XYZ file of C-alpha atoms in Angstrom:
518
model
C 14.979 -35.208 15.771
C 14.921 -32.378 18.703
C 12.262 -29.734 18.102
C 13.093 -26.330 19.411
C 9.883 -24.027 19.601
C 10.426 -20.192 20.258
C 9.470 -20.764 24.177
C 11.933 -23.289 24.378
C 14.886 -21.557 23.508
C 16.554 -21.252 26.975
C 16.133 -24.753 27.796
C 17.652 -25.845 24.416
C 20.599 -23.567 24.960
C 21.192 -25.576 28.206
C 20.620 -29.031 26.727
C 23.002 -28.283 23.967
C 25.647 -26.823 26.578
C 25.388 -30.022 28.616
C 25.753 -32.263 25.284
C 28.638 -29.968 23.943
C 30.507 -30.678 27.392
C 30.006 -34.432 27.426
C 30.985 -34.821 23.795
C 34.199 -33.009 24.504
C 35.125 -35.498 27.081
C 34.262 -38.433 24.910
C 35.421 -37.390 21.213
C 37.876 -34.459 21.994
C 37.560 -31.072 21.033
C 39.011 -31.685 17.625
C 36.077 -33.647 16.606
C 33.413 -31.806 18.612
C 32.821 -29.060 15.832
C 31.802 -31.231 13.052
C 29.845 -33.608 15.421
C 27.704 -30.491 16.748
C 27.210 -29.104 13.249
C 25.582 -32.415 12.119
C 23.485 -32.648 15.422
C 22.373 -29.018 15.337
C 21.764 -28.525 11.578
C 18.167 -30.017 11.427
C 17.585 -28.030 14.848
C 18.616 -24.923 12.951
C 16.552 -25.885 9.767
C 13.494 -26.557 11.632
C 13.575 -23.195 13.599
C 13.903 -21.461 10.506
C 11.025 -23.077 8.882
C 8.939 -22.393 12.069
C 9.682 -18.954 11.883
C 9.167 -18.600 8.186
C 5.519 -19.822 8.636
C 4.978 -17.530 11.763
C 5.665 -14.935 9.273
C 2.333 -15.184 7.822
C 0.731 -14.010 11.220
C 3.406 -12.295 13.022
C 5.445 -10.715 10.248
C 5.128 -7.206 11.936
C 6.430 -8.499 14.974
C 9.196 -10.514 13.774
C 10.413 -7.496 11.589
C 10.121 -5.309 14.727
C 12.289 -7.628 16.652
C 14.875 -8.200 14.244
C 15.099 -4.527 13.746
C 15.863 -4.076 17.725
C 18.030 -6.517 17.879
C 19.989 -5.270 14.568
C 21.194 -1.969 15.862
C 20.869 -0.372 12.419
C 22.706 -3.359 10.553
C 21.160 -5.416 7.891
C 19.281 -8.358 9.259
C 17.374 -11.362 7.675
C 13.933 -12.543 8.252
C 12.523 -15.573 6.667
C 8.904 -16.296 5.136
C 7.640 -19.566 3.559
C 8.531 -18.071 0.118
C 11.842 -16.313 0.418
C 14.501 -14.642 2.682
C 13.823 -10.994 3.377
C 17.046 -8.801 4.121
C 15.930 -5.486 5.745
C 18.120 -2.400 5.583
C 17.208 0.649 7.262
C 20.431 3.075 6.941
C 20.442 5.980 4.843
C 23.352 4.826 2.719
C 22.006 1.458 2.128
C 18.483 2.624 1.411
C 20.116 4.724 -1.323
C 21.899 1.588 -2.712
C 18.793 -0.170 -3.277
C 17.306 2.879 -4.944
C 20.707 2.949 -7.301
C 20.573 -0.461 -8.243
C 19.751 -1.309 -12.008
C 16.206 -3.104 -12.391
C 18.011 -6.006 -13.910
C 19.765 -6.668 -10.429
C 16.951 -5.386 -7.798
C 13.632 -5.273 -9.435
C 10.546 -3.880 -7.994
C 8.104 -5.443 -10.788
C 9.619 -8.706 -10.034
C 8.676 -8.264 -6.385
C 5.164 -6.883 -7.375
C 4.849 -10.003 -9.759
C 5.237 -12.076 -7.023
C 3.032 -10.658 -4.502
C 0.125 -10.138 -6.912
C 0.468 -13.428 -9.244
C -1.247 -11.355 -12.122
C -1.057 -14.205 -14.572
C -3.918 -15.399 -12.386
C -5.605 -12.538 -10.874
C -5.259 -10.093 -13.693
C -6.937 -11.785 -16.749
C -3.283 -13.234 -17.642
C -1.261 -10.049 -17.202
C 2.165 -11.959 -16.987
C 4.408 -8.873 -16.765
C 8.324 -8.842 -17.274
C 10.507 -8.803 -14.195
C 12.035 -5.560 -15.575
C 9.882 -2.829 -16.737
C 12.691 -0.934 -18.676
C 11.947 1.774 -21.020
C 8.338 0.309 -21.701
C 7.275 1.273 -18.383
C 7.952 5.250 -19.578
C 4.021 5.666 -20.565
C 2.865 4.840 -17.200
C 5.254 7.154 -15.286
C 4.555 9.960 -17.488
C 0.917 9.646 -17.250
C 0.833 9.160 -13.594
C 3.596 11.999 -12.743
C 2.526 14.404 -15.497
C -0.662 14.012 -16.749
C -2.650 12.728 -14.010
C -1.161 15.067 -11.306
C -1.371 18.309 -13.604
C -5.204 17.348 -14.193
C -6.259 17.445 -10.574
C -7.970 20.844 -11.043
C -10.069 18.904 -13.494
C -11.217 15.945 -11.675
C -11.583 17.486 -8.041
C -14.536 19.744 -8.522
C -16.649 16.491 -10.144
C -15.156 13.984 -7.622
C -16.293 16.126 -4.965
C -19.952 16.386 -6.110
C -20.022 12.791 -6.788
C -18.624 11.680 -3.799
C -20.901 13.807 -1.604
C -23.980 12.286 -3.534
C -22.365 8.825 -2.878
C -22.058 9.535 1.011
C -25.757 10.890 1.108
C -27.294 8.129 -0.821
C -25.714 5.348 1.248
C -26.402 7.209 4.539
C -29.819 7.899 3.965
C -30.539 4.560 2.629
C -29.678 2.533 5.999
C -31.403 4.826 8.649
C -32.032 1.678 10.674
C -28.570 0.348 10.344
C -25.792 2.559 9.374
C -23.330 1.695 6.516
C -19.729 0.652 7.663
C -17.378 3.560 7.192
C -15.194 0.927 4.913
C -17.990 0.348 2.448
C -18.529 4.281 2.229
C -14.886 4.765 1.715
C -14.178 2.211 -0.927
C -17.142 3.417 -2.763
C -15.783 7.013 -3.065
C -12.375 5.924 -3.653
C -14.069 3.785 -6.674
C -15.826 6.843 -8.079
C -12.762 8.978 -7.860
C -10.265 6.220 -9.516
C -13.127 5.665 -12.024
C -13.191 9.151 -13.130
C -9.674 9.649 -13.488
C -8.452 6.061 -14.714
C -11.552 5.253 -17.155
C -13.434 8.469 -17.787
C -16.879 9.857 -16.957
C -18.769 7.127 -19.487
C -17.918 4.326 -16.824
C -18.308 6.081 -13.550
C -21.971 5.312 -13.357
C -21.919 1.641 -14.415
C -22.629 0.080 -11.215
C -22.026 -3.538 -12.191
C -18.449 -2.675 -13.509
C -17.920 -0.489 -10.507
C -18.998 -3.487 -8.246
C -16.631 -5.710 -10.021
C -13.725 -3.186 -9.610
C -14.162 -3.390 -5.609
C -14.455 -7.056 -5.956
C -11.435 -7.573 -7.961
C -9.155 -5.851 -5.232
C -10.626 -8.531 -2.742
C -10.196 -11.446 -5.133
C -6.710 -10.533 -6.323
C -5.512 -10.789 -2.854
C -7.245 -14.068 -2.478
C -5.908 -15.694 -5.475
C -2.209 -14.464 -5.245
C -1.979 -15.682 -1.514
C -3.339 -19.191 -2.316
C -1.246 -19.467 -5.079
C 1.857 -18.290 -3.237
C 1.365 -20.656 -0.291
C 0.574 -23.706 -2.278
C 3.433 -26.049 -3.510
C 5.066 -25.083 -6.802
C 3.773 -28.339 -8.309
C 0.119 -27.648 -7.977
C -0.151 -24.015 -7.882
C -0.430 -23.009 -11.433
C -3.311 -25.380 -11.641
C -4.788 -24.168 -8.640
C -4.361 -20.542 -9.892
C -6.068 -21.269 -13.247
C -8.993 -22.771 -11.649
C -9.274 -19.634 -9.028
C -8.916 -17.283 -12.008
C -11.813 -19.043 -13.785
C -14.089 -19.229 -10.725
C -13.723 -15.604 -9.934
C -15.089 -13.435 -12.629
C -14.426 -9.851 -11.404
C -11.163 -9.472 -13.579
C -13.077 -10.918 -16.522
C -15.995 -8.015 -16.193
C -13.368 -5.532 -16.069
C -11.354 -6.582 -19.034
C -14.522 -7.109 -21.163
C -15.766 -3.666 -20.164
C -12.786 -1.905 -20.868
C -11.874 -3.656 -24.030
C -14.362 -1.877 -26.337
C -13.408 1.656 -24.644
C -9.649 1.227 -25.210
C -10.436 -0.216 -28.784
C -12.567 2.883 -29.567
C -9.882 5.428 -28.410
C -7.304 3.443 -30.549
C -9.637 4.088 -33.521
C -10.201 7.661 -32.777
C -6.453 8.292 -32.638
C -6.145 6.741 -36.148
C -9.294 9.015 -37.322
C -7.349 12.032 -35.974
C -4.322 11.351 -37.837
C -6.112 11.361 -41.117
C -7.923 14.706 -39.991
C -11.236 13.790 -38.459
C -12.628 15.550 -35.600
C -12.765 13.075 -32.724
C -14.180 13.346 -29.002
C -11.561 14.893 -26.314
C -10.978 12.286 -23.330
C -8.967 13.361 -20.171
C -8.443 10.119 -18.376
C -5.482 7.492 -17.983
C -6.934 5.570 -20.846
C -6.383 8.288 -23.216
C -2.891 9.273 -21.621
C -1.285 5.958 -21.822
C -2.453 5.540 -25.523
C -1.006 9.170 -26.187
C 2.317 8.403 -24.241
C 3.048 4.781 -25.653
C 5.672 4.674 -28.307
C 4.914 5.848 -31.819
C 6.818 2.946 -33.201
C 5.635 0.391 -30.763
C 2.339 1.674 -29.532
C 0.665 -0.189 -26.411
C -2.297 -2.371 -27.536
C -5.743 -2.071 -25.989
C -4.752 -5.286 -24.236
C -1.831 -3.684 -22.704
C -3.494 -0.405 -21.542
C -6.103 -2.579 -19.914
C -3.730 -5.009 -18.037
C -1.809 -1.798 -16.837
C -4.824 0.129 -15.571
C -5.962 -3.258 -13.748
C -2.787 -3.306 -11.838
C -2.864 0.500 -11.205
C -6.510 0.121 -10.033
C -5.626 -2.369 -7.378
C -2.897 -0.434 -5.989
C -4.412 2.958 -6.068
C -7.795 1.487 -4.515
C -6.623 -0.347 -1.786
C -3.945 2.223 -0.446
C -6.337 5.063 -0.485
C -9.100 3.678 1.042
C -7.407 1.926 3.692
C -5.422 5.084 4.633
C -8.480 7.103 4.806
C -10.139 4.369 6.963
C -7.397 4.526 9.478
C -7.182 8.307 9.417
C -11.276 8.421 10.322
C -10.170 5.944 13.176
C -7.611 8.255 14.474
C -9.957 11.186 14.313
C -12.687 9.490 16.388
C -9.756 8.522 18.792
C -8.661 12.249 18.750
C -11.654 14.555 18.457
C -9.836 17.786 19.318
C -8.393 17.884 15.769
C -12.150 17.923 14.145
C -12.607 21.675 14.566
C -9.351 23.114 13.210
C -9.683 20.347 10.309
C -13.082 21.180 9.439
C -12.340 24.970 9.492
C -9.577 24.442 6.853
C -11.621 22.249 4.842
C -14.787 24.449 4.898
C -12.549 27.639 4.522
C -10.770 29.237 1.628
C -8.020 27.065 1.838
C -10.083 24.308 0.184
C -10.902 26.494 -2.853
C -7.213 26.738 -3.242
C -6.886 23.247 -3.036
C -9.598 22.518 -5.534
C -7.908 24.958 -8.205
C -4.260 23.705 -7.721
C -4.536 19.923 -6.098
C -2.164 21.054 -3.538
C -2.446 22.870 -0.061
C -4.364 21.972 3.179
C -1.692 21.504 5.481
C -3.502 20.573 8.165
C -5.302 17.477 6.826
C -1.991 16.765 5.087
C -0.279 16.588 8.491
C -3.087 14.421 10.083
C -3.242 11.922 7.303
C 0.806 11.713 7.362
C 0.572 10.962 10.826
C -2.057 8.522 10.774
C -0.170 6.753 8.020
C 3.062 6.722 10.036
C 1.456 4.945 13.240
C -0.957 2.731 10.942
C 1.367 1.980 7.825
C -0.445 -0.204 5.393
C 2.547 -2.520 5.134
C 5.494 -3.344 7.452
C 7.891 -3.205 4.794
C 8.658 -0.827 1.853
C 10.937 -0.348 -1.140
C 11.037 -4.070 -1.650
C 12.923 -5.581 -4.467
C 13.389 -8.971 -5.625
C 17.201 -10.105 -6.523
C 17.213 -11.106 -10.112
C 20.905 -11.449 -9.459
C 23.067 -11.873 -6.466
C 24.116 -8.793 -5.065
C 26.184 -7.311 -2.357
C 25.844 -4.171 -0.577
C 28.697 -1.784 0.449
C 29.022 -3.083 3.798
C 29.102 -6.736 2.411
C 25.748 -7.765 2.936
C 24.757 -10.566 0.553
C 21.201 -10.886 -1.345
C 20.989 -14.265 -2.959
C 19.234 -14.416 -6.194
C 15.531 -14.907 -5.557
C 15.557 -13.237 -2.475
C 14.266 -9.825 -1.370
C 15.700 -7.014 -0.007
C 13.434 -3.977 1.688
C 13.122 -1.508 4.511
C 11.386 -2.142 7.817
C 8.680 0.561 7.279
C 6.843 0.244 10.387
C 9.762 -0.122 12.603
C 11.521 2.606 11.234
C 8.338 4.958 11.823
C 8.235 3.791 15.406
C 11.875 4.517 16.174
C 12.809 7.038 18.551
C 15.913 7.833 16.547
C 13.675 8.836 13.604
C 10.872 10.527 15.418
C 10.256 12.008 18.889
C 7.752 10.676 21.194
C 7.254 7.960 18.091
C 4.237 6.190 19.908
C 1.953 9.326 20.376
C -0.189 10.442 18.041
C 0.415 14.084 17.123
C -1.845 14.920 14.499
C -0.050 18.234 13.602
C 3.461 16.734 14.091
C 4.401 17.481 10.485
C 3.226 21.114 10.243
C 5.840 23.874 9.346
C 6.219 25.959 12.707
C 4.686 29.107 11.396
C 1.362 27.505 10.363
C 1.712 25.408 13.536
C 1.801 28.985 15.502
C -1.050 30.691 13.377
C -3.415 27.946 14.501
C -6.088 29.088 17.027
C -5.298 27.504 20.357
C -2.000 26.551 19.084
C -0.646 25.667 22.384
C -3.117 22.598 22.520
C -1.485 21.054 19.176
C 2.051 20.934 20.125
C 4.480 19.181 17.464
C 7.645 17.200 19.028
C 9.906 17.966 16.164
C 8.366 21.014 14.142
C 11.758 21.398 12.555
C 11.224 18.221 10.394
C 8.083 19.065 8.933
C 7.738 17.671 5.544
C 4.522 17.206 3.462
C 2.867 13.784 2.877
C 3.942 13.623 -0.754
C 7.574 13.993 0.295
C 9.670 11.009 -0.936
C 13.134 11.834 0.566
C 12.631 10.921 4.168
C 9.153 9.083 4.048
C 9.821 5.725 3.063
C 5.797 4.959 2.432
C 6.131 6.005 -1.388
C 9.275 3.866 -1.836
C 12.763 4.699 -2.801
C 14.716 6.864 -5.262
C 13.810 7.038 -8.940
C 10.976 4.331 -8.350
C 9.140 6.154 -5.697
C 5.456 6.256 -6.361
C 4.822 8.490 -9.376
C 0.871 8.757 -8.408
C 1.424 9.823 -4.848
C 0.331 13.678 -5.696
C -2.979 12.145 -6.907
C -3.385 9.646 -4.369
C -2.968 12.201 -1.612
C -5.357 14.917 -3.319
C -7.904 12.208 -3.443
C -7.792 11.186 0.201
C -7.712 14.689 1.475
C -11.038 15.332 -0.464
C -12.881 12.314 0.712
C -11.375 12.591 4.422
C -12.559 16.143 4.476
C -16.091 14.970 3.117
C -16.448 12.712 6.017
C -15.483 15.119 8.850
C -17.636 17.810 7.684
C -20.578 15.782 6.987
C -20.778 13.379 10.038
C -19.637 13.243 13.814
C -17.752 10.568 14.649
C -17.565 8.260 17.722
C -15.370 5.215 18.612
C -17.612 3.143 21.069
C -14.894 0.925 22.437
C -11.273 2.641 22.201
C -9.696 -0.518 23.292
C -11.251 -2.449 20.442
C -8.695 -3.872 17.927
C -8.761 -1.615 14.926
C -6.601 -3.500 12.513
C -5.798 -6.963 10.985
C -2.389 -8.425 9.883
C -1.506 -11.189 7.118
C 2.297 -11.222 6.333
C 3.452 -7.686 6.278
C -0.194 -6.295 5.529
C -2.052 -4.110 7.869
C -5.608 -3.256 7.127
C -8.428 -1.826 8.953
C -11.132 -4.348 10.554
C -14.769 -3.913 9.484
C -15.757 -4.688 13.136
C -14.313 -1.921 14.550
C -16.891 0.070 16.747
C -16.981 3.242 15.006
C -20.476 5.195 14.864
C -21.346 8.005 12.305
C -24.054 10.575 12.937
C -25.144 13.180 10.554
C -23.841 16.412 11.568
C -26.191 18.972 12.637
C -27.281 21.405 9.856
C -26.630 24.407 12.396
C -23.210 23.428 13.129
């Protein structure tokens, strides 16, 4: 059997051509097609499997190469699990968003990614969310977003104290920026999701951070292993890692107490008032079929994983970018330390300079090379005839689209104020130093019409307003408390596995306490 590796493609083409010429002489052109198909089918199959396993380490490049060769048309990239069809035209992206959940399912794709039955204390959710998912949507887009003015003053004080404590305790060896950001993101999310009672429960907070890492490990091992043994290994790993058990055991009595308080309130008793996602999920669930404590906990565990990972990694990349582009420090500090911050804390909106900087960082260092992923629960045809087989995925090539000159002028250059509207950009001191190559396209980071980071259509991330506000606050605290220096600007800053992109812990970033006189 002939094995054709990627670097052998040219010689393989010559070999196949020579064989074809000889065979046509011996057998005639009529039988040549069938014979070549028999000979080449194993080669094609092997090539696909090699590419599929390359996907684990080279997915960003494989997706980029496919995008470059497709010229705007859909294209397919194989992974060890399934085929991914990538679409980038606005029309086809809208078709993904418009497809019913029973055909193209975001929830089924997330289930494949996270393997929650093993990583999240047995949370084996349905492939279709349906109407039962409305409580979570209303909680994130409505109650959590509108309560930002309630949370932001408390998280500012708490996160500032965390930074001070971590920095002062390690005078000889400064803490890794990754650890500092993760701690503050955990504090922010714990207050909003679980309430102030658990914010200072250190074993619980430690478990929530460990849970994010262990979820990725468990899910990836289960996905790679053959289906015949992966369930047994998944159950074994679930029993070995106890972070998800600690979270569940800690939250269960809290959720049960809230449900009991709801019943007492219905009977006319006075009960404590709570402002957090546990309470809102309970209140938003159906009166005829209310969510149980178990369901509330499981939904919050899934929410915790997504928000903690995405917020922390995005902030860390932005800190890297700030250290690489120190000319942005002063205008960002001036905005965060001025009256604009007071308005932000009172409304949960604003800080346009910081918004643009974070968005540009996310554009060049997205956390994933794909977005708007859906699993086909039924075979599906796009309007251009592209066929998506049942069980395969469809997505948008996020990273490639972000770096396409057709979408962004000077796409590989970092312009921290690229996304500012022209009037705000012009009002900056020394505004000529901060060019935007396309100010007419300015949109905020929370925009979900052109910004594929949040997904597509009606399923765009409902928690994005909360996430962006939390990122702004933590990032602002870092730049006002510390001076940053990237010791080696050529050092690798990120690592890839499949389509995921994460900042390296080893990136040589130095933090120094900012002088009090500044």
